[in-house]
């Protein structure tokens, strides 16, 4: 199936022409086919699907451990549900795909292809939640969501259909809601950072940059090599008016009916996958973190016609099965082509099987975390694979964290912000206010630098001193400024 | 969250009032909430989702082992794709939900919410398949499909959105296509029968009862206690005109461009789940086969205030974790209520923790396959759980197979068919032909009995002798007759 073109390898340099590099990786590594005949919709191919399925499993297991129960809600939401909450309808309806016909019959009420599912979950919360004993009520679903995106689409990053998880929770108090937000941030750390290997900052977004219907929005930003940040999972305390619109209340210990508070957290797996590709990839192609690699170990027989080699390859495969996802490339391509192919595809460990090694009872291993070849004693193979599996993602993280931290720059003036942005960095500066009063300063930054205020960090609230770098008034915040897509 | 009503237990008898029994099980076991405000769309609740996720995992693992690669195709398909193949468009368009608007903009071309994905996959097959070396090309996707069903809907059994897997394969010859059909039948046996515990017959459907666009349709039927069969997974050799319409060809060894043959297999997980509920359930409620039980072992402390009991319960839970999905019910309900609740919910093993047992170093186990309580030595617990886990599904299968086989009745006349159908049986009889020539005989059967010819069994083709029970002409087939939904 792979055409000649796909076998050529990546020719663009990641740090010189990031955009072209990304396009080549998506196509040549067969992550998605962009030729489907509806704009903004992709055909996700096995190499990305296998990885994203693993990403789902890690995320879902973590959420379940924290008490979230899985649901499957309908893909369609009646129009009237949207209209119950005005800021949500205003924020989302321009982006909604509408189903208006069933067969040849006009539907009595148009149905939205869900762009997000608050309005579906909330009407059921209204039926399910009775008492303080039911709270917190923690749910999630694995689902696709759809947005009639009018901006330019980009594979995995911005499309009209994405594969995500959405959690929806109900709480007795706003304090409990805030506790949930912090738990979501912790989940983001445990999964996105520790398993997928992605460095990020979890910001509280400024007032003017909240989710449609949110009281508070928190979102994690990941940095691309071109200096732009991508918004990855966000978590929101939903505006109380939203729960009120759906009449989500509970009877408290004192017997009184009280309004509930809701939160949601939305890791978009297909979008996070893009960051995995971008953050870890290099000029050769992909590098998958161990836990989410479609294949973890690839065995390459140097000569597929040689029976001794093939026998050894099969026996090593059997040995590894059960411990890791292992495969054997017995296609007719030359061994050298296979090396390049699987390096490009980002398989963590490659094992080359040749006669010389067999005679000497040695095994040659190539590890993609360090791009290093090692010759070990055959009998130590499983011990070695086990060791690499433990180090692999940590090595990717170490590198990614270092790059990320090196690209955050303290700026003391608008000029310094501008300079940092031009260098592809994230600028960090004192700022007056992320409420309404700060809007004019924020606009000034955006106008001068083309970058936006991404928000503040919860754990830096107490560290603020000095003056706003724009207006010179007392600084109440430390904000981060970056360009985004 | 569970309301009083849900805690009452099942009051209908499965074999006396099957329909009411099923409704109660769906609601009281919290499998799905039927109150979502779009007709035919369900909210699947955690107790069914957890099981269906396990069902997906078993089926996907099996398909991958057999060489199917996973894809995620878009949920939407342009109208023009449908119109490429006339019998498919005729069969499906009355059932299609149409998306006609994005935001406030009318779409240039209406998009179908996929009712099935042949027309999406095939246009990509056209791009991907070049040579005989690419064949067989075996794919699958996990997806939801949507049908604007006009018949009465029934939770899990017939709805407007269902969760399924669809495989789509391309083959060089019709013989290879038939080989695939047989492999699909084998998969059905390995998963539906051996893991989910469902007895079925895999029929070749009569000519007049094929999938829209199929050259041959094969489908498995499962029997309900009311004597009606439910169609479960089907596999099809797609009509060559379909591949032709999408121009799916390949270059053969001799360098000639040849038309390809396609097949598909469609296990609808949410519909199969209904059969799991129906076939194994009893008057107390659900019985889950071991491998797909949401929770496999439930620990009930007889007194949650007693520290010794709680400590023992926790330590037993720890012991079981890793081997099975285990949970501890430490809610405030009475132990007796908990026993009934988890029996109704179909948890395979219950462990009751009380002071007497602790003193005597004994453990009390209840197993739902045999509905039997056993007191064992505490030290033998893990051995016992391991043993039950191995026997559990086999015991369910043994019972289900026996019931199923006992309800197939050889009939020698229309009168005998009628009598069998009235008794809720499947009738088996000699028949002239399942091609066009047999239609009038088939209609006669349907008119007299209200039942349909479900098809023939491939392995009984050679066993035919005697005369058609209706027209008296030479019999060419042994057919099975049953009522269906």
Short mmCIF file of N, CA and C in Angstrom, two decimals, chain A residues 93-187:
data_model
loop_
_atom_site.label_atom_id
_atom_site.label_comp_id
_atom_site.label_asym_id
_atom_site.label_seq_id
_atom_site.Cartn_x
_atom_site.Cartn_y
_atom_site.Cartn_z
N UNK A 93 -23.45 28.21 18.43
CA UNK A 93 -24.29 27.99 17.24
C UNK A 93 -23.63 28.35 15.91
N UNK A 94 -22.74 29.34 15.83
CA UNK A 94 -22.11 29.56 14.52
C UNK A 94 -21.28 28.37 14.05
N UNK A 95 -20.96 27.47 14.97
CA UNK A 95 -20.08 26.34 14.65
C UNK A 95 -20.82 25.01 14.57
N UNK A 96 -22.15 25.05 14.64
CA UNK A 96 -22.88 23.78 14.73
C UNK A 96 -23.30 23.26 13.35
N UNK A 97 -23.08 21.96 13.15
CA UNK A 97 -23.68 21.27 12.00
C UNK A 97 -25.12 20.88 12.38
N UNK A 98 -26.06 21.19 11.51
CA UNK A 98 -27.47 20.91 11.83
C UNK A 98 -28.03 19.80 10.96
N UNK A 99 -28.65 18.84 11.61
CA UNK A 99 -29.38 17.78 10.91
C UNK A 99 -30.82 18.24 10.81
N UNK A 100 -31.32 18.30 9.60
CA UNK A 100 -32.68 18.84 9.42
C UNK A 100 -33.64 17.84 8.79
N UNK A 101 -33.08 16.74 8.25
CA UNK A 101 -33.93 15.78 7.56
C UNK A 101 -33.62 14.34 7.97
N UNK A 102 -34.67 13.51 8.06
CA UNK A 102 -34.51 12.07 8.25
C UNK A 102 -35.18 11.40 7.08
N UNK A 103 -34.41 10.69 6.26
CA UNK A 103 -34.98 10.19 5.00
C UNK A 103 -35.45 11.38 4.18
N UNK A 104 -36.70 11.37 3.76
CA UNK A 104 -37.22 12.52 3.03
C UNK A 104 -38.06 13.44 3.89
N UNK A 105 -38.08 13.12 5.19
CA UNK A 105 -38.94 13.88 6.09
C UNK A 105 -38.17 15.00 6.77
N UNK A 106 -38.76 16.18 6.77
CA UNK A 106 -38.16 17.29 7.52
C UNK A 106 -38.37 17.02 9.01
N UNK A 107 -37.31 17.11 9.80
CA UNK A 107 -37.45 16.86 11.24
C UNK A 107 -38.24 17.99 11.89
N UNK A 108 -39.03 17.63 12.88
CA UNK A 108 -39.82 18.66 13.58
C UNK A 108 -38.90 19.69 14.23
N UNK A 109 -37.79 19.20 14.78
CA UNK A 109 -36.83 20.11 15.41
C UNK A 109 -35.45 19.78 14.88
N UNK A 110 -34.67 20.77 14.44
CA UNK A 110 -33.31 20.47 13.99
C UNK A 110 -32.50 19.86 15.13
N UNK A 111 -31.60 18.96 14.76
CA UNK A 111 -30.71 18.33 15.73
C UNK A 111 -29.28 18.79 15.47
N UNK A 112 -28.58 19.16 16.53
CA UNK A 112 -27.16 19.54 16.40
C UNK A 112 -26.31 18.28 16.44
N UNK A 113 -25.30 18.22 15.58
CA UNK A 113 -24.23 17.25 15.79
C UNK A 113 -23.42 17.84 16.94
N UNK A 114 -23.33 17.16 18.05
CA UNK A 114 -22.77 17.79 19.26
C UNK A 114 -21.41 18.46 19.00
N UNK A 115 -21.29 19.75 19.39
CA UNK A 115 -19.98 20.40 19.36
C UNK A 115 -19.29 20.23 20.72
N UNK A 116 -20.05 19.87 21.72
CA UNK A 116 -19.67 19.62 23.11
C UNK A 116 -20.98 19.24 23.78
N UNK A 117 -20.93 18.54 24.94
CA UNK A 117 -22.18 17.89 25.37
C UNK A 117 -22.79 18.40 26.67
N UNK A 118 -22.43 19.61 27.12
CA UNK A 118 -23.06 20.12 28.33
C UNK A 118 -24.58 20.03 28.26
N UNK A 119 -25.13 20.48 27.14
CA UNK A 119 -26.60 20.58 27.06
C UNK A 119 -27.27 19.21 26.97
N UNK A 120 -26.50 18.17 26.65
CA UNK A 120 -27.03 16.81 26.67
C UNK A 120 -26.95 16.24 28.09
N UNK A 121 -25.77 16.36 28.70
CA UNK A 121 -25.59 15.82 30.06
C UNK A 121 -26.50 16.53 31.07
N UNK A 122 -26.60 17.86 30.93
CA UNK A 122 -27.26 18.61 32.00
C UNK A 122 -28.74 18.27 32.15
N UNK A 123 -29.40 17.97 31.01
CA UNK A 123 -30.81 17.63 31.17
C UNK A 123 -30.97 16.30 31.90
N UNK A 124 -29.97 15.42 31.79
CA UNK A 124 -30.04 14.15 32.53
C UNK A 124 -29.62 14.36 33.99
N UNK A 125 -28.64 15.24 34.22
CA UNK A 125 -28.27 15.55 35.61
C UNK A 125 -29.50 16.02 36.38
N UNK A 126 -30.31 16.81 35.70
CA UNK A 126 -31.54 17.29 36.31
C UNK A 126 -32.41 16.12 36.81
N UNK A 127 -32.42 15.02 36.06
CA UNK A 127 -33.22 13.85 36.44
C UNK A 127 -32.52 12.98 37.46
N UNK A 128 -31.20 12.93 37.42
CA UNK A 128 -30.44 11.97 38.23
C UNK A 128 -30.08 12.47 39.62
N UNK A 129 -29.91 13.78 39.74
CA UNK A 129 -29.37 14.29 41.00
C UNK A 129 -30.47 14.78 41.92
N UNK A 130 -30.51 14.19 43.11
CA UNK A 130 -31.57 14.50 44.06
C UNK A 130 -31.00 15.14 45.33
N UNK A 131 -29.94 14.53 45.86
CA UNK A 131 -29.50 14.86 47.21
C UNK A 131 -28.00 15.13 47.26
N UNK A 132 -27.56 15.77 48.31
CA UNK A 132 -26.12 16.00 48.52
C UNK A 132 -25.36 14.67 48.51
N UNK A 133 -26.07 13.57 48.82
CA UNK A 133 -25.41 12.26 48.81
C UNK A 133 -24.99 11.84 47.41
N UNK A 134 -25.65 12.40 46.41
CA UNK A 134 -25.30 12.05 45.02
C UNK A 134 -24.06 12.80 44.54
N UNK A 135 -23.58 13.75 45.34
CA UNK A 135 -22.49 14.64 44.88
C UNK A 135 -21.16 14.32 45.57
N UNK A 136 -19.99 14.52 44.97
CA UNK A 136 -19.88 14.93 43.56
C UNK A 136 -20.35 13.82 42.62
N UNK A 137 -20.93 14.20 41.50
CA UNK A 137 -21.40 13.26 40.50
C UNK A 137 -20.44 13.40 39.32
N UNK A 138 -19.61 12.40 39.11
CA UNK A 138 -18.51 12.53 38.15
C UNK A 138 -18.68 11.59 36.96
N UNK A 139 -18.77 12.15 35.79
CA UNK A 139 -18.99 11.35 34.58
C UNK A 139 -17.90 11.63 33.54
N UNK A 140 -17.88 10.81 32.51
CA UNK A 140 -17.12 11.16 31.31
C UNK A 140 -17.67 10.37 30.15
N UNK A 141 -17.36 10.82 28.95
CA UNK A 141 -17.62 9.98 27.79
C UNK A 141 -16.51 10.14 26.77
N UNK A 142 -16.25 9.04 26.08
CA UNK A 142 -15.38 9.03 24.91
C UNK A 142 -16.31 9.30 23.73
N UNK A 143 -15.97 10.28 22.90
CA UNK A 143 -16.92 10.67 21.85
C UNK A 143 -16.22 11.45 20.76
N UNK A 144 -16.90 11.59 19.62
CA UNK A 144 -16.47 12.56 18.63
C UNK A 144 -17.32 13.82 18.77
N UNK A 145 -16.69 14.97 18.55
CA UNK A 145 -17.46 16.20 18.49
C UNK A 145 -17.17 16.90 17.17
N UNK A 146 -18.09 17.77 16.79
CA UNK A 146 -18.10 18.33 15.44
C UNK A 146 -18.22 19.85 15.51
N UNK A 147 -17.38 20.52 14.78
CA UNK A 147 -17.50 21.98 14.74
C UNK A 147 -17.31 22.46 13.32
N UNK A 148 -18.26 23.27 12.90
CA UNK A 148 -18.20 23.83 11.55
C UNK A 148 -17.19 24.97 11.57
N UNK A 149 -15.92 24.55 11.58
CA UNK A 149 -14.78 25.45 11.73
C UNK A 149 -14.64 26.27 10.45
N UNK A 150 -14.57 27.59 10.59
CA UNK A 150 -14.41 28.39 9.38
C UNK A 150 -12.96 28.80 9.15
N UNK A 151 -12.14 28.72 10.21
CA UNK A 151 -10.70 28.98 10.01
C UNK A 151 -10.07 27.84 9.22
N UNK A 152 -8.85 28.06 8.75
CA UNK A 152 -8.14 27.01 8.02
C UNK A 152 -7.97 25.79 8.91
N UNK A 153 -8.23 24.62 8.36
CA UNK A 153 -8.07 23.41 9.16
C UNK A 153 -6.66 22.85 8.97
N UNK A 154 -6.24 22.04 9.94
CA UNK A 154 -4.89 21.48 9.96
C UNK A 154 -5.01 20.09 10.54
N UNK A 155 -4.45 19.06 9.88
CA UNK A 155 -4.69 17.70 10.35
C UNK A 155 -4.36 17.49 11.83
N UNK A 156 -5.28 16.91 12.55
CA UNK A 156 -5.18 16.61 13.98
C UNK A 156 -5.31 17.87 14.85
N UNK A 157 -4.83 19.00 14.35
CA UNK A 157 -4.79 20.20 15.18
C UNK A 157 -6.12 20.94 15.18
N UNK A 158 -6.62 21.18 14.00
CA UNK A 158 -7.92 21.85 13.91
C UNK A 158 -8.68 21.24 12.75
N UNK A 159 -9.81 20.61 13.09
CA UNK A 159 -10.62 19.99 12.05
C UNK A 159 -12.07 20.16 12.40
N UNK A 160 -12.91 19.53 11.64
CA UNK A 160 -14.33 19.68 11.89
C UNK A 160 -14.90 18.52 12.70
N UNK A 161 -14.09 17.46 12.86
CA UNK A 161 -14.49 16.35 13.72
C UNK A 161 -13.28 16.01 14.56
N UNK A 162 -13.44 15.97 15.87
CA UNK A 162 -12.32 15.43 16.63
C UNK A 162 -12.73 14.40 17.66
N UNK A 163 -11.78 13.56 18.01
CA UNK A 163 -12.02 12.45 18.91
C UNK A 163 -11.54 12.87 20.29
N UNK A 164 -12.45 12.92 21.24
CA UNK A 164 -12.04 13.42 22.54
C UNK A 164 -12.67 12.65 23.67
N UNK A 165 -12.33 13.10 24.88
CA UNK A 165 -13.03 12.69 26.10
C UNK A 165 -13.57 13.96 26.70
N UNK A 166 -14.81 13.91 27.20
CA UNK A 166 -15.30 15.06 27.94
C UNK A 166 -15.81 14.56 29.28
N UNK A 167 -15.34 15.20 30.35
CA UNK A 167 -15.86 14.86 31.67
C UNK A 167 -16.87 15.95 32.04
N UNK A 168 -17.94 15.54 32.69
CA UNK A 168 -18.92 16.51 33.20
C UNK A 168 -19.23 16.12 34.64
N UNK A 169 -19.06 17.10 35.54
CA UNK A 169 -19.23 16.80 36.96
C UNK A 169 -20.18 17.79 37.61
N UNK A 170 -20.85 17.33 38.65
CA UNK A 170 -21.73 18.20 39.43
C UNK A 170 -21.25 18.23 40.87
N UNK A 171 -21.23 19.43 41.45
CA UNK A 171 -20.71 19.62 42.80
C UNK A 171 -21.68 20.41 43.66
N UNK A 172 -21.51 20.24 44.98
CA UNK A 172 -22.40 20.94 45.90
C UNK A 172 -22.03 22.42 46.04
N UNK A 173 -20.73 22.71 46.00
CA UNK A 173 -20.29 24.08 46.25
C UNK A 173 -19.25 24.50 45.21
N UNK A 174 -19.01 25.80 45.17
CA UNK A 174 -18.00 26.30 44.23
C UNK A 174 -16.60 25.85 44.66
N UNK A 175 -16.43 25.65 45.97
CA UNK A 175 -15.13 25.16 46.46
C UNK A 175 -14.88 23.74 45.93
N UNK A 176 -15.93 22.92 45.95
CA UNK A 176 -15.78 21.57 45.41
C UNK A 176 -15.48 21.63 43.91
N UNK A 177 -16.10 22.57 43.22
CA UNK A 177 -15.85 22.73 41.78
C UNK A 177 -14.38 23.07 41.55
N UNK A 178 -13.85 23.97 42.40
CA UNK A 178 -12.45 24.37 42.25
C UNK A 178 -11.53 23.19 42.56
N UNK A 179 -11.93 22.36 43.52
CA UNK A 179 -11.16 21.16 43.84
C UNK A 179 -11.09 20.24 42.62
N UNK A 180 -12.21 20.16 41.90
CA UNK A 180 -12.25 19.33 40.70
C UNK A 180 -11.31 19.87 39.62
N UNK A 181 -11.30 21.20 39.46
CA UNK A 181 -10.40 21.82 38.49
C UNK A 181 -8.96 21.42 38.81
N UNK A 182 -8.62 21.46 40.10
CA UNK A 182 -7.24 21.11 40.47
C UNK A 182 -6.96 19.63 40.22
N UNK A 183 -7.97 18.80 40.45
CA UNK A 183 -7.80 17.37 40.15
C UNK A 183 -7.59 17.17 38.64
N UNK A 184 -8.35 17.92 37.83
CA UNK A 184 -8.19 17.81 36.38
C UNK A 184 -6.78 18.22 35.96
N UNK A 185 -6.26 19.27 36.60
CA UNK A 185 -4.90 19.70 36.29
C UNK A 185 -3.90 18.60 36.63
N UNK A 186 -4.17 17.90 37.73
CA UNK A 186 -3.30 16.82 38.14
C UNK A 186 -3.37 15.66 37.14
N UNK A 187 -4.58 15.37 36.67
CA UNK A 187 -4.75 14.33 35.65
C UNK A 187 -3.96 14.69 34.40
#
